[in-house]
Coordinates of C-alpha atoms and ligand atoms in Angstrom, one line a residue:
M27 CA -5.2 -25.5 -26.8
T28 CA -7.5 -26.1 -24.0
V29 CA -9.0 -29.6 -23.3
I30 CA -11.5 -30.0 -20.4
A31 CA -13.9 -33.0 -19.1
T32 CA -15.9 -33.9 -16.4
W33 CA -15.1 -36.4 -13.7
E34 CA -11.9 -38.0 -12.9
I35 CA -12.5 -40.9 -15.2
A36 CA -11.8 -38.6 -18.1
F37 CA -8.2 -38.3 -17.1
Q38 CA -6.5 -40.8 -19.8
G39 CA -9.0 -39.4 -22.4
V40 CA -7.8 -35.9 -22.0
K41 CA -4.4 -37.2 -22.4
I42 CA -5.3 -38.9 -25.8
A43 CA -7.2 -35.8 -26.8
R44 CA -4.2 -33.6 -25.9
D45 CA -1.7 -36.0 -28.0
L46 CA -4.0 -36.2 -31.2
L47 CA -4.4 -32.4 -31.3
R48 CA -0.6 -32.3 -31.0
E49 CA -0.2 -35.0 -34.1
G50 CA -2.4 -32.5 -36.0
K51 CA -5.6 -34.3 -36.0
S52 CA -8.8 -32.4 -36.1
V53 CA -10.9 -31.2 -32.7
E54 CA -13.6 -33.7 -33.7
D55 CA -10.9 -36.5 -33.6
A56 CA -9.5 -35.3 -30.5
I57 CA -12.6 -35.1 -28.8
C58 CA -14.1 -38.3 -29.9
G59 CA -10.9 -40.2 -28.9
L60 CA -11.3 -38.8 -25.5
I61 CA -14.7 -39.9 -25.2
N62 CA -14.1 -43.3 -27.1
Q63 CA -11.7 -44.2 -24.3
I64 CA -14.1 -43.6 -21.6
E65 CA -17.0 -45.5 -23.6
L66 CA -15.0 -48.5 -24.3
E67 CA -13.5 -49.2 -20.7
P68 CA -15.5 -51.7 -18.9
S69 CA -14.8 -50.7 -15.3
F70 CA -16.4 -47.2 -16.2
H71 CA -20.5 -48.3 -15.4
N72 CA -21.7 -44.8 -16.4
V73 CA -20.8 -44.4 -19.9
G74 CA -20.7 -46.7 -23.1
Y75 CA -19.8 -50.4 -22.9
S76 CA -20.4 -51.5 -19.4
G77 CA -22.8 -49.1 -18.7
W78 CA -25.6 -49.4 -16.0
P79 CA -28.7 -50.7 -17.3
N80 CA -32.2 -49.4 -16.9
Q81 CA -35.2 -51.2 -15.0
D82 CA -35.2 -53.7 -17.4
G83 CA -31.8 -54.8 -17.5
I84 CA -31.0 -52.9 -20.8
V85 CA -28.2 -50.6 -21.3
E86 CA -29.5 -47.7 -23.5
L87 CA -26.9 -44.8 -24.6
D88 CA -27.1 -41.1 -25.2
A89 CA -24.5 -39.1 -26.8
A90 CA -23.9 -35.8 -28.8
I91 CA -21.6 -33.5 -30.4
M92 CA -21.6 -30.0 -31.5
N93 CA -19.3 -28.0 -34.1
G94 CA -19.0 -24.4 -32.6
D95 CA -17.8 -23.0 -36.0
T96 CA -21.4 -23.7 -37.7
L97 CA -23.5 -24.7 -34.9
S98 CA -24.1 -28.0 -36.3
Y99 CA -24.6 -30.9 -34.4
G100 CA -25.2 -34.5 -34.3
S101 CA -27.4 -36.4 -31.2
I102 CA -28.1 -39.7 -30.6
A103 CA -30.7 -41.5 -27.7
S104 CA -31.6 -44.4 -26.4
I105 CA -29.4 -46.4 -28.8
R106 CA -28.6 -49.8 -27.7
N107 CA -26.0 -52.6 -28.8
V108 CA -23.6 -49.8 -29.8
K109 CA -20.4 -49.3 -27.9
T110 CA -19.5 -45.9 -29.0
P111 CA -22.6 -43.7 -29.5
V112 CA -20.4 -40.5 -29.6
S113 CA -19.0 -41.5 -32.9
V114 CA -22.6 -42.5 -34.3
A115 CA -23.4 -39.1 -33.3
R116 CA -20.7 -37.6 -35.2
L117 CA -21.8 -38.7 -38.4
L118 CA -24.8 -36.9 -38.2
V119 CA -23.3 -33.4 -37.7
D120 CA -23.0 -32.3 -41.5
E121 CA -26.6 -33.7 -42.3
P122 CA -29.0 -30.9 -43.3
Y123 CA -31.8 -32.6 -41.6
N124 CA -31.8 -35.9 -39.2
N125 CA -29.4 -34.6 -36.8
F126 CA -30.7 -36.3 -33.9
L127 CA -31.8 -40.0 -34.1
V128 CA -33.3 -41.9 -31.0
G129 CA -33.7 -46.0 -30.5
P130 CA -34.3 -48.1 -33.5
G131 CA -33.5 -45.5 -35.8
A132 CA -30.4 -44.5 -34.1
Y133 CA -29.8 -48.2 -34.0
E134 CA -30.1 -48.9 -37.6
F135 CA -28.0 -45.8 -38.8
A136 CA -25.3 -47.3 -36.8
M137 CA -25.5 -50.5 -38.4
K138 CA -25.7 -49.0 -42.0
N139 CA -22.7 -47.0 -41.4
G140 CA -20.4 -50.1 -40.2
F141 CA -20.8 -50.1 -36.5
K142 CA -21.0 -53.7 -34.8
H143 CA -23.8 -55.0 -32.9
E144 CA -22.4 -55.8 -29.5
E145 CA -23.8 -56.8 -25.9
L146 CA -23.4 -53.4 -23.8
L147 CA -24.2 -55.4 -20.4
T148 CA -21.3 -56.9 -18.8
E149 CA -21.6 -59.3 -16.1
P150 CA -20.9 -56.9 -13.2
A151 CA -23.5 -54.5 -14.1
K152 CA -25.9 -57.4 -14.6
K153 CA -25.1 -58.3 -11.1
R154 CA -25.8 -55.4 -9.9
W155 CA -29.1 -54.9 -11.6
L156 CA -30.1 -58.1 -10.4
E157 CA -29.0 -57.3 -6.8
K158 CA -31.4 -54.3 -6.8
L159 CA -34.0 -56.4 -8.3
A160 CA -33.8 -59.2 -5.6
E161 CA -34.0 -56.4 -2.9
G162 CA -37.2 -55.2 -4.6
R163 CA -35.2 -51.5 -5.1
N164 CA -35.8 -49.6 -8.3
E165 CA -35.0 -46.2 -7.1
I166 CA -32.9 -44.2 -9.7
E167 CA -29.2 -43.7 -9.2
G168 CA -26.9 -41.1 -10.4
H169 CA -24.2 -41.3 -12.6
D170 CA -20.8 -40.0 -13.9
T171 CA -21.5 -38.6 -17.5
V172 CA -18.8 -37.7 -19.6
G173 CA -18.8 -34.0 -21.2
A174 CA -15.7 -32.5 -22.8
V175 CA -15.0 -29.3 -24.4
I176 CA -12.3 -28.4 -26.6
A177 CA -11.1 -25.0 -27.9
S178 CA -7.7 -25.2 -30.3
G179 CA -6.6 -23.5 -33.0
G180 CA -10.1 -21.0 -32.9
R181 CA -12.4 -23.8 -33.0
V182 CA -14.7 -24.9 -30.0
V183 CA -16.2 -28.3 -29.8
S184 CA -18.3 -29.7 -27.1
A185 CA -19.2 -33.6 -26.8
T186 CA -21.2 -35.9 -24.2
S187 CA -21.6 -39.6 -23.8
T188 CA -23.7 -41.5 -21.0
S189 CA -25.7 -44.6 -19.9
G190 CA -27.9 -42.0 -18.2
L191 CA -29.2 -43.1 -14.7
F192 CA -29.4 -46.3 -13.6
M193 CA -32.6 -48.0 -13.1
K194 CA -34.0 -45.3 -15.4
W195 CA -37.3 -46.3 -17.2
K196 CA -37.0 -47.6 -20.8
G197 CA -36.6 -44.7 -23.2
R198 CA -35.8 -42.0 -20.7
V199 CA -33.5 -39.6 -22.2
G200 CA -31.5 -37.2 -20.0
D201 CA -30.0 -33.5 -21.0
S202 CA -27.0 -35.4 -22.7
P203 CA -28.0 -35.7 -26.1
I204 CA -29.6 -32.3 -26.0
V205 CA -28.3 -28.9 -27.5
G206 CA -29.0 -26.4 -24.8
P207 CA -29.1 -28.0 -21.8
G208 CA -26.4 -30.9 -22.2
L209 CA -24.0 -29.2 -24.1
Y210 CA -23.2 -26.3 -26.4
A211 CA -20.6 -24.9 -28.3
D212 CA -20.2 -21.4 -30.4
S213 CA -16.6 -20.8 -31.9
D214 CA -16.9 -17.3 -31.3
I215 CA -17.3 -17.3 -27.7
G216 CA -16.9 -20.8 -26.0
G217 CA -18.3 -24.0 -25.3
A218 CA -19.9 -25.8 -22.1
T219 CA -21.3 -29.1 -21.1
A220 CA -23.0 -30.5 -18.0
T221 CA -23.4 -33.7 -15.9
G222 CA -25.6 -35.0 -13.2
V223 CA -29.2 -35.2 -13.3
G224 CA -30.9 -34.4 -16.5
E225 CA -34.3 -33.6 -15.4
D226 CA -33.1 -30.7 -13.6
I227 CA -30.1 -29.5 -16.1
I228 CA -32.7 -29.5 -18.6
K229 CA -34.8 -27.0 -16.5
G230 CA -31.9 -24.6 -17.0
T231 CA -30.6 -25.2 -20.4
L232 CA -27.5 -25.0 -18.4
S233 CA -24.8 -25.5 -21.2
Y234 CA -26.4 -22.8 -23.2
E235 CA -26.8 -20.5 -20.6
I236 CA -22.8 -20.8 -19.6
V237 CA -22.0 -19.9 -23.6
R238 CA -24.8 -17.0 -23.4
L239 CA -23.0 -15.7 -20.2
M240 CA -19.4 -16.2 -21.6
G241 CA -20.8 -14.1 -24.8
E242 CA -21.9 -11.0 -22.2
G243 CA -18.1 -11.1 -21.1
K244 CA -18.0 -13.1 -18.1
S245 CA -14.9 -15.2 -17.6
P246 CA -15.4 -19.2 -18.0
M247 CA -15.5 -19.5 -14.1
E248 CA -17.8 -16.6 -13.5
A249 CA -20.3 -18.2 -16.0
C250 CA -20.2 -21.7 -14.9
G251 CA -20.9 -20.3 -11.2
I252 CA -23.7 -18.0 -12.0
A253 CA -25.7 -20.6 -14.0
V254 CA -25.3 -23.2 -11.6
K255 CA -26.1 -21.3 -8.6
G256 CA -28.8 -19.6 -10.4
L257 CA -30.5 -22.7 -11.3
D258 CA -30.0 -24.0 -8.0
D259 CA -31.8 -20.9 -6.3
R260 CA -34.7 -20.8 -8.7
L261 CA -35.5 -24.5 -8.2
R262 CA -35.3 -24.0 -4.5
A263 CA -37.5 -20.5 -4.7
K264 CA -40.0 -22.7 -6.5
G265 CA -40.2 -25.4 -3.7
K266 CA -38.1 -27.8 -5.3
T267 CA -34.6 -29.7 -3.9
P268 CA -32.3 -29.4 -6.7
R269 CA -30.7 -32.9 -7.4
E270 CA -26.9 -32.8 -8.2
F271 CA -25.6 -31.0 -11.4
S272 CA -22.2 -30.0 -12.3
V273 CA -20.6 -28.2 -15.6
V274 CA -17.3 -27.5 -17.4
A275 CA -16.6 -24.6 -19.9
V276 CA -14.3 -23.1 -22.0
N277 CA -14.0 -19.9 -23.8
K278 CA -12.4 -19.4 -27.1
D279 CA -9.4 -18.0 -25.7
G280 CA -8.6 -21.3 -23.7
E281 CA -9.6 -20.1 -20.4
Y282 CA -11.7 -22.7 -18.7
G283 CA -14.1 -22.9 -15.5
A284 CA -16.3 -25.4 -13.7
A285 CA -19.0 -25.2 -11.1
S286 CA -21.0 -27.6 -9.0
N287 CA -23.9 -27.9 -6.6
R288 CA -22.3 -30.8 -5.1
E289 CA -19.5 -29.9 -2.4
E290 CA -16.9 -31.2 -4.6
F291 CA -16.7 -31.8 -8.4
P292 CA -13.9 -33.4 -10.0
F293 CA -12.9 -32.6 -13.5
V294 CA -9.7 -32.8 -15.8
V295 CA -8.4 -30.1 -17.6
C296 CA -5.0 -29.6 -19.9
T297 CA -4.1 -26.2 -21.8
G298 CA -1.3 -27.5 -23.4
D299 CA 1.1 -29.8 -21.6
E300 CA 0.2 -31.1 -17.9
V301 CA -3.2 -33.0 -17.5
E302 CA -4.6 -31.7 -14.3
F303 CA -7.0 -33.2 -12.1
L304 CA -8.9 -30.7 -10.2
I305 CA -11.8 -30.5 -7.9
S306 CA -14.4 -27.4 -8.2
K307 CA -16.0 -26.4 -4.7
D308 CA -18.4 -23.5 -3.9
F309 CA -20.1 -23.4 -6.9
G310 CA -16.7 -22.7 -8.6
K311 CA -15.2 -20.3 -6.3
T312 CA -12.5 -22.7 -5.1
I313 CA -10.5 -24.9 -7.1
E314 CA -8.1 -27.3 -5.6
K315 CA -5.6 -29.7 -7.4
R316 CA -5.8 -33.3 -6.2
K317 CA -4.0 -36.7 -7.3
N318 CA -5.9 -39.0 -9.3
K319 CA -5.9 -42.7 -9.3
Y320 CA -6.4 -43.0 -13.5
D321 CA -3.1 -41.0 -13.7
V322 CA -0.7 -43.7 -14.3
Ligands
LIG8 N1 -26.9 -36.2 -17.2 C1 -27.0 -37.5 -17.7 C2 -28.6 -38.1 -17.6 O1 -29.4 -37.2 -16.8 O2 -28.8 -38.8 -18.5

């Protein structure tokens, strides 16, 4: 079994996924358990409940899950008032059509399927939004989308969840719910997922590109590095300054990789036993082990 996820906020979630797999639960149960823990944690402001709002002070969430056995997926974008959008996305995976629902349609689907209508904007998030407005500042801010990949028992599943960019426009959607840039999984090869500025990640179809490279025989670490450096280089060659993007990946044999165009990119991995907090540097050429404040 290998469980990998973006950012240090995933530490407890990766432990939950490991334990669910040990109990014999499905890969989908494990990956949703991982992501639900982060979505429901009020101190994490980039995913689910308590996410940073858009410019209008409304929290709009995106999420997706992809089953690498069948290439089936469920995606949700711009959903309001539902704390755990990845669990809503999961219900769409086996639908023959309607795999990607947005806004009011996504919300109505969630309500019909027993999800509760809940306020997502918490006091700390509202305070920060009001401060920004008072200062007359509405610039976009980055975020820590959670993306996870699990390879276990011959299966590969990827999933994401995010509140997107702080101060985004109403209705703005990034890479996270889009199969190709935000996540990809093929149980014959492996899976990948991205975090960072969706507008740039989409330009490189980054997660699919990593799975494609692994399918050509690259290791996950090589594939992550080539894909991230390649997109960074292509954007620069076209006169653009790349914004931040980072990726994690696992192949079907459970080997993992991570890379980023940031100086340091934290991620969490478990290959069966210990849950490790690691830092990727130099486009994935250097991986360092660190202590993590969420390791309690
Ligand atoms: N990567 C998340 C977003 O851009 O919304």
